[in-house]
N, CA, C and O atoms as a MOPAC input file, in Angstrom:
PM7 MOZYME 1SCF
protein

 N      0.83900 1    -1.18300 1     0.00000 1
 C      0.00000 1     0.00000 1     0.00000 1
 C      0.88900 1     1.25300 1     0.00000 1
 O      1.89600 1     1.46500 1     0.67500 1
 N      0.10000 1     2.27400 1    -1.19200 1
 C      1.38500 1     3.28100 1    -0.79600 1
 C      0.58900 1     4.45700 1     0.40600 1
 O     -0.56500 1     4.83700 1     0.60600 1
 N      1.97000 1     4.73900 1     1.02300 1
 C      1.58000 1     5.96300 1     2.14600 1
 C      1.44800 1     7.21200 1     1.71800 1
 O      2.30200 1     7.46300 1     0.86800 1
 N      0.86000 1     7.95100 1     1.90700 1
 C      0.55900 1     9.34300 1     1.83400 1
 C      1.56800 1     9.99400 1     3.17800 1
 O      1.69100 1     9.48500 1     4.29200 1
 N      2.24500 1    11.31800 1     2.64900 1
 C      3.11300 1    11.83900 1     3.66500 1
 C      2.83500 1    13.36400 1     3.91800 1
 O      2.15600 1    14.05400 1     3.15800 1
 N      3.46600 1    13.83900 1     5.13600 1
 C      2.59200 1    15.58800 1     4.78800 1
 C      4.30000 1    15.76300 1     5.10600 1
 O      5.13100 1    14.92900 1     5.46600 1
 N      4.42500 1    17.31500 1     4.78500 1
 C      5.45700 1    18.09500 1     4.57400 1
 C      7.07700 1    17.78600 1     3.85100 1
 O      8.13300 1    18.34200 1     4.15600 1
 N      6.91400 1    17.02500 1     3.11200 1
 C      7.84200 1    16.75600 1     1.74000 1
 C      8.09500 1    17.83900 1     1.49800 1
 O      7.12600 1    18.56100 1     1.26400 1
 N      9.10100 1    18.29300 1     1.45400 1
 C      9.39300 1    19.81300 1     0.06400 1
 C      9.36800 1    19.29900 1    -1.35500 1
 O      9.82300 1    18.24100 1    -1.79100 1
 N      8.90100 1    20.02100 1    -1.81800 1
 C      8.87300 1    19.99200 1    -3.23100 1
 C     10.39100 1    20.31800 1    -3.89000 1
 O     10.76300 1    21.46700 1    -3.65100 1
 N     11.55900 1    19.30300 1    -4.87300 1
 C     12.67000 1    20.14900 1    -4.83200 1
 C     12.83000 1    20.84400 1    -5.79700 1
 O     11.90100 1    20.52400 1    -6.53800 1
 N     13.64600 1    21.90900 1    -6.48600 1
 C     13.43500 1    23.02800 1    -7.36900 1
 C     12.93500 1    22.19900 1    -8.91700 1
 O     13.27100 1    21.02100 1    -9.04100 1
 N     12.39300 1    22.65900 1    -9.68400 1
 C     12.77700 1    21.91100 1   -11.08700 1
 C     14.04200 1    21.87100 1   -11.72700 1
 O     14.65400 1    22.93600 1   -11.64400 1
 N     14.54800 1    21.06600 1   -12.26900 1
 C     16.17500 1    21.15300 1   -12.89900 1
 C     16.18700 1    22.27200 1   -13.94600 1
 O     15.09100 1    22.65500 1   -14.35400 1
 N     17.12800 1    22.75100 1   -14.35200 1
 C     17.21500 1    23.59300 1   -15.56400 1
 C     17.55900 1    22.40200 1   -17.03900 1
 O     18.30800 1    21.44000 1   -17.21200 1
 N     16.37500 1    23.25700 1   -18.00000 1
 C     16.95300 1    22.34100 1   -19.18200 1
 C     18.34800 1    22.23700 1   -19.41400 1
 O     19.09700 1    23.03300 1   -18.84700 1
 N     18.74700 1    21.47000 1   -20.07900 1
 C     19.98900 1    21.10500 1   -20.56500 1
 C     19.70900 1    21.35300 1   -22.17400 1
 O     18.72900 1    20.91600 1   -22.77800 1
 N     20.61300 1    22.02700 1   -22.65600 1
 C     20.33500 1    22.21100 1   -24.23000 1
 C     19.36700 1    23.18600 1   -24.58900 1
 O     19.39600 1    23.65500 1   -25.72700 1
 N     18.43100 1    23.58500 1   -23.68900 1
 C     17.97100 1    24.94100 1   -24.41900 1
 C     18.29100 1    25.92300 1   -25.13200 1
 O     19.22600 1    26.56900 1   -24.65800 1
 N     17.82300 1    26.35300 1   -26.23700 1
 C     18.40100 1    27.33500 1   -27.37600 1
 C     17.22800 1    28.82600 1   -26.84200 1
 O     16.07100 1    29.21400 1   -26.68300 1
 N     18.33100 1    29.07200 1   -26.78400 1
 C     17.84300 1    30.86100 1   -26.74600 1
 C     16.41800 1    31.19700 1   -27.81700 1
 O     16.27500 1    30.59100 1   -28.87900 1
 N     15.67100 1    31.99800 1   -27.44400 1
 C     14.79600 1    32.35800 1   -28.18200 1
 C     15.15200 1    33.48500 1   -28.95100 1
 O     15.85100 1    34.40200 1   -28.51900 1
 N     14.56400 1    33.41100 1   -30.35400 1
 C     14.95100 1    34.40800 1   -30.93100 1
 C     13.73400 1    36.00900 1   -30.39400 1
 O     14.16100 1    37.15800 1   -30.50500 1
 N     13.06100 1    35.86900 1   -30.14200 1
 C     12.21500 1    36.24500 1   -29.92000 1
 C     12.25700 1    37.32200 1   -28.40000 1
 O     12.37300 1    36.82400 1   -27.28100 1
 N     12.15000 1    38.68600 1   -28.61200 1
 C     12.31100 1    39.47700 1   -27.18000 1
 C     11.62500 1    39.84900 1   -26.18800 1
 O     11.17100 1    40.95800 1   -25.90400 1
 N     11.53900 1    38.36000 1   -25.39900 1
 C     10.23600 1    38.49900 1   -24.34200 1
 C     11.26800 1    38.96900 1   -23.35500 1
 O     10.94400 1    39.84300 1   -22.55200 1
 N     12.26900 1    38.55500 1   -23.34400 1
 C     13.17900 1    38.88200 1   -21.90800 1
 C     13.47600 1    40.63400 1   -21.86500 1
 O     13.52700 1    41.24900 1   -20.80000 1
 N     13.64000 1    41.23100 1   -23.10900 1
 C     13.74300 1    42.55100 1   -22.49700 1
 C     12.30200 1    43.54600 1   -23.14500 1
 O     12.13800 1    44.55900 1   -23.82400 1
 N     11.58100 1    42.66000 1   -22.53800 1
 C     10.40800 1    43.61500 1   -23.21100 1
 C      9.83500 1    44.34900 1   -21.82200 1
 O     10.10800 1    43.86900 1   -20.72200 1
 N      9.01700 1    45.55500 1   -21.96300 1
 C      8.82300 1    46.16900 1   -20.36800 1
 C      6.82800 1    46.34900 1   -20.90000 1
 O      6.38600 1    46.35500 1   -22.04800 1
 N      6.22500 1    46.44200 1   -19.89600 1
 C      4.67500 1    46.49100 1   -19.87900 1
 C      4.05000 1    47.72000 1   -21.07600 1
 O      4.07500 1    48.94100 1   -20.92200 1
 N      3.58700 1    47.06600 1   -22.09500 1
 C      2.82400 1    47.69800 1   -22.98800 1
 C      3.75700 1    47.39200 1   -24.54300 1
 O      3.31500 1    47.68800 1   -25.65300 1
 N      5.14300 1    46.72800 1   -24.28200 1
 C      5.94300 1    46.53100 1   -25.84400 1
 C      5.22300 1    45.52700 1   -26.19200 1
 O      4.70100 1    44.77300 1   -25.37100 1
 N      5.09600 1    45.38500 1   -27.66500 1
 C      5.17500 1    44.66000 1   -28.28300 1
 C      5.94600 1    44.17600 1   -29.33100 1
 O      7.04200 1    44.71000 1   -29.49700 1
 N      5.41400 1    42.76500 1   -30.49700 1
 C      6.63100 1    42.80700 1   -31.67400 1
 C      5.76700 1    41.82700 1   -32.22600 1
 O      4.89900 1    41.10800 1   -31.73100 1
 N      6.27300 1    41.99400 1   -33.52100 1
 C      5.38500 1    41.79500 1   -34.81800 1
 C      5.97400 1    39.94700 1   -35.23200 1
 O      7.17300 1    39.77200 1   -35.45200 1
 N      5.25700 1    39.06800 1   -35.27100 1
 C      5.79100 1    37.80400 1   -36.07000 1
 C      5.11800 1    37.75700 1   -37.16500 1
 O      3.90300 1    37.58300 1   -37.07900 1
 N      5.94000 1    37.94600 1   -38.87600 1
 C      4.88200 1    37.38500 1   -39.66500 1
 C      4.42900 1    36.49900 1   -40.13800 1
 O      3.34100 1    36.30800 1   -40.68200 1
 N      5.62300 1    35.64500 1   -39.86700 1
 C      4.79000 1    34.58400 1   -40.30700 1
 C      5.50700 1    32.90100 1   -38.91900 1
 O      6.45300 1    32.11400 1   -38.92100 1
 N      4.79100 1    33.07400 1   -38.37800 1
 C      4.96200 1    32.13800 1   -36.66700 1
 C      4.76700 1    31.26500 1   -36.91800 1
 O      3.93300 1    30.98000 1   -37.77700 1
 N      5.62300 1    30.23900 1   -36.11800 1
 C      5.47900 1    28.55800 1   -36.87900 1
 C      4.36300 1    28.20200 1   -35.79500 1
 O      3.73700 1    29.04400 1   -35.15200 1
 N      4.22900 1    26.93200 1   -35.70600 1
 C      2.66000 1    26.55200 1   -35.40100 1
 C      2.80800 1    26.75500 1   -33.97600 1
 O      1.92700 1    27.37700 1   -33.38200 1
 N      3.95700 1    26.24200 1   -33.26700 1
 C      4.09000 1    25.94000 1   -31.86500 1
 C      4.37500 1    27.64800 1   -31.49500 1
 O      4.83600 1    27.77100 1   -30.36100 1
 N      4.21600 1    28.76800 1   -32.12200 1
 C      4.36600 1    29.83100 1   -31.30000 1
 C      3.47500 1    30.28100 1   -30.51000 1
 O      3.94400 1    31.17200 1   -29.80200 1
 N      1.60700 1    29.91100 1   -30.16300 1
 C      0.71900 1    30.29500 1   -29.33300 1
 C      1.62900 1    29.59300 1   -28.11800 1
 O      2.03300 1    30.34900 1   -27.23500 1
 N      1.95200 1    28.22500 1   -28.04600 1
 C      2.08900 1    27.32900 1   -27.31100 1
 C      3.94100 1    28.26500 1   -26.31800 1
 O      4.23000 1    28.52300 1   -25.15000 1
 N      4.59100 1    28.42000 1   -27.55500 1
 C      5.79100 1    29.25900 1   -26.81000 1
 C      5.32200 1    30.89400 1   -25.90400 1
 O      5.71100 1    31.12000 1   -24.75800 1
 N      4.66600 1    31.62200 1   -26.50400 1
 C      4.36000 1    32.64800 1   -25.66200 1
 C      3.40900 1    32.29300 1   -24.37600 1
 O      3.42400 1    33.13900 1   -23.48200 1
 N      2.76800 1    31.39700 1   -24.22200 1
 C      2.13100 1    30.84300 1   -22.99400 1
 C      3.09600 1    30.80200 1   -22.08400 1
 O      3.18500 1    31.55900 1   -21.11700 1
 N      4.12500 1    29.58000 1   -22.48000 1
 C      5.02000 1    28.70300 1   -22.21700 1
 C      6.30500 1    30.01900 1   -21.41700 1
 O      6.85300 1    29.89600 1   -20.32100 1
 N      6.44700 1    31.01200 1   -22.26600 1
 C      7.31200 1    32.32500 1   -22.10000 1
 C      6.63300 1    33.21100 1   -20.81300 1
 O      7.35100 1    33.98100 1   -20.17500 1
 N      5.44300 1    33.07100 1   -20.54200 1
 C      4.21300 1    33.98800 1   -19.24500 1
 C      4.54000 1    32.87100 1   -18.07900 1
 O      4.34400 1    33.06500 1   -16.87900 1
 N      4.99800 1    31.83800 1   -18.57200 1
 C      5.02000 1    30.81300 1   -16.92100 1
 C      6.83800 1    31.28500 1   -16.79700 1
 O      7.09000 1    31.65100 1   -15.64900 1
 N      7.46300 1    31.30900 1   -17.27300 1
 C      8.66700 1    30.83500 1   -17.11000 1
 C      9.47100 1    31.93400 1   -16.70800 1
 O     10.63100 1    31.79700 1   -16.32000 1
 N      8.59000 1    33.54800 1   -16.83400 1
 C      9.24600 1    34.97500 1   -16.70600 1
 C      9.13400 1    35.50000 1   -15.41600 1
 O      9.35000 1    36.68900 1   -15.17900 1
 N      8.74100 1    34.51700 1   -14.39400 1
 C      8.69300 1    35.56000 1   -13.03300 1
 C      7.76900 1    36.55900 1   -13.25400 1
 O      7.99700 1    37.74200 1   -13.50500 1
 N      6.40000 1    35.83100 1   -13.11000 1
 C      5.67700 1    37.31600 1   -13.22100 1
 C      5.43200 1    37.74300 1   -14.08500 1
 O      4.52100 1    38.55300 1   -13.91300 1
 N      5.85700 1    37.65200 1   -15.40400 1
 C      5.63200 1    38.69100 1   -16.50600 1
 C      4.55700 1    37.92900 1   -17.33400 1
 O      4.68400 1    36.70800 1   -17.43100 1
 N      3.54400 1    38.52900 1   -17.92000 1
 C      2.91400 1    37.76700 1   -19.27500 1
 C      2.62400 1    38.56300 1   -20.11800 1
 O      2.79300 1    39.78200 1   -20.10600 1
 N      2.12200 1    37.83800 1   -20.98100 1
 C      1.82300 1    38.13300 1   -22.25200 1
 C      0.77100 1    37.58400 1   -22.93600 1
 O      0.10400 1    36.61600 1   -22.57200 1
 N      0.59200 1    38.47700 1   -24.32400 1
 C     -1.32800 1    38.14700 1   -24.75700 1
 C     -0.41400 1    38.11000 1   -26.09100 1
 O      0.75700 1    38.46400 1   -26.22200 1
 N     -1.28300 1    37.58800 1   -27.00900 1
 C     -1.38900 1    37.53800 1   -28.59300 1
 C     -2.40700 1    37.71700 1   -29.13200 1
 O     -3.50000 1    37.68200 1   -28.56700 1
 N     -2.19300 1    37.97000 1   -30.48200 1
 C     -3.44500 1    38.30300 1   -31.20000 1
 C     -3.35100 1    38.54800 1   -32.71800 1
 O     -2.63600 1    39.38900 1   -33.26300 1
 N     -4.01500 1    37.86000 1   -33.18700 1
 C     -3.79600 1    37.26000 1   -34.90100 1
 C     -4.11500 1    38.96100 1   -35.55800 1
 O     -5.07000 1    39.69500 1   -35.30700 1
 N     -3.21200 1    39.14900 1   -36.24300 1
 C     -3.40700 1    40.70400 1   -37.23000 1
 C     -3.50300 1    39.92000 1   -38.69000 1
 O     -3.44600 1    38.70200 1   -38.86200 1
 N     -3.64000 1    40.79900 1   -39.54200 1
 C     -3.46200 1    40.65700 1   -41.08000 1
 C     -1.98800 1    40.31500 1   -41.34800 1
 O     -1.48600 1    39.37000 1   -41.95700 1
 N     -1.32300 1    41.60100 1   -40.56900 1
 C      0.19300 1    40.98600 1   -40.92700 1
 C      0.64700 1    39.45000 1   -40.11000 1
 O      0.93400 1    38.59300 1   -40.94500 1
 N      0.69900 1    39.23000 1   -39.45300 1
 C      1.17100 1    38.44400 1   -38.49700 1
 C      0.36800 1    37.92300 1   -36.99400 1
 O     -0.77700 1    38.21200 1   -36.64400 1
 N      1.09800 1    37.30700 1   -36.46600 1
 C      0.62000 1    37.30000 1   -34.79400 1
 C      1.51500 1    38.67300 1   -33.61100 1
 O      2.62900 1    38.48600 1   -33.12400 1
 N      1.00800 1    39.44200 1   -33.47800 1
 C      1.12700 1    40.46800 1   -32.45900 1
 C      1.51200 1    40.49200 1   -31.08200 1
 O      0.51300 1    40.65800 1   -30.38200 1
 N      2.61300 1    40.38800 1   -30.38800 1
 C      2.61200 1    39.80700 1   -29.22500 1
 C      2.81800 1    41.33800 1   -27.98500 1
 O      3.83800 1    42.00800 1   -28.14700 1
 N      2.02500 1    41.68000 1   -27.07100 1
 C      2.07700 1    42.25300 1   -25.86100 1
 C      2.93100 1    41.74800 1   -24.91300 1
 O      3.36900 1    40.60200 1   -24.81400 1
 N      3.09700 1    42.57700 1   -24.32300 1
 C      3.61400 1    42.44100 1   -22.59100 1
 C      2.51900 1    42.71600 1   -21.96700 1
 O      1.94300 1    43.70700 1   -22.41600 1
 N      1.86600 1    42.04100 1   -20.82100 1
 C      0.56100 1    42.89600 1   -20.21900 1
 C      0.56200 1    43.14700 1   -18.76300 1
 O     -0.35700 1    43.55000 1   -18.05000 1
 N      2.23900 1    42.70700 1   -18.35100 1
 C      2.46600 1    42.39000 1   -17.17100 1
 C      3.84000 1    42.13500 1   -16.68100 1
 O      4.02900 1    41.82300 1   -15.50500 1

C-alpha cells in the first residue's frame, strides 16, 4: 500500500539542458511593448504561454493581425 506523507518539500525543477535561446524578445520587453511575427510557426501560441510561466511574473497576450501574430507584454 502506498503511504501518503505531509510536509515533503517539493525540490526546485532542474534547468533544461540544451535549451536554445529564443529568438524572440520576451526577456527585455517592459509592460505595454510589443513585436510583430509574420509569419509564426505553429508551436508559437504554445511558446508565448510557455514564455508567461517561465518569466517571473511577466505575461503576455497575442493576437492574430493581417500581418502576423502580435505579441504584448501585459504584465
Amino acid at each position: 500500500m502506498i503511504e501518503i506523507e505531509k510536509g515533503v518539500p517539493l525540490p526546485a525543477r532542474p534547468k533544461r539542458k540544451g535549451a536554445q535561446p529564443t529568438k524572440y524578445p520576451y526577456h527585455k520587453m517592459e509592460v505595454g511593448d510589443s513585436f510583430l511575427v509574420p509569419e509564426p510557426p505553429k508551436t508559437f501560441r504554445a511558446q508565448v504561454n510557455n514564455w508567461g510561466r517561465e518569466c517571473n511574473g511577466k505575461k503576455f497576450c497575442y493576437r492574430t493581425t493581417p500581418e502576423g501574430v502580435r505579441v504584448w507584454r501585459i504584465k
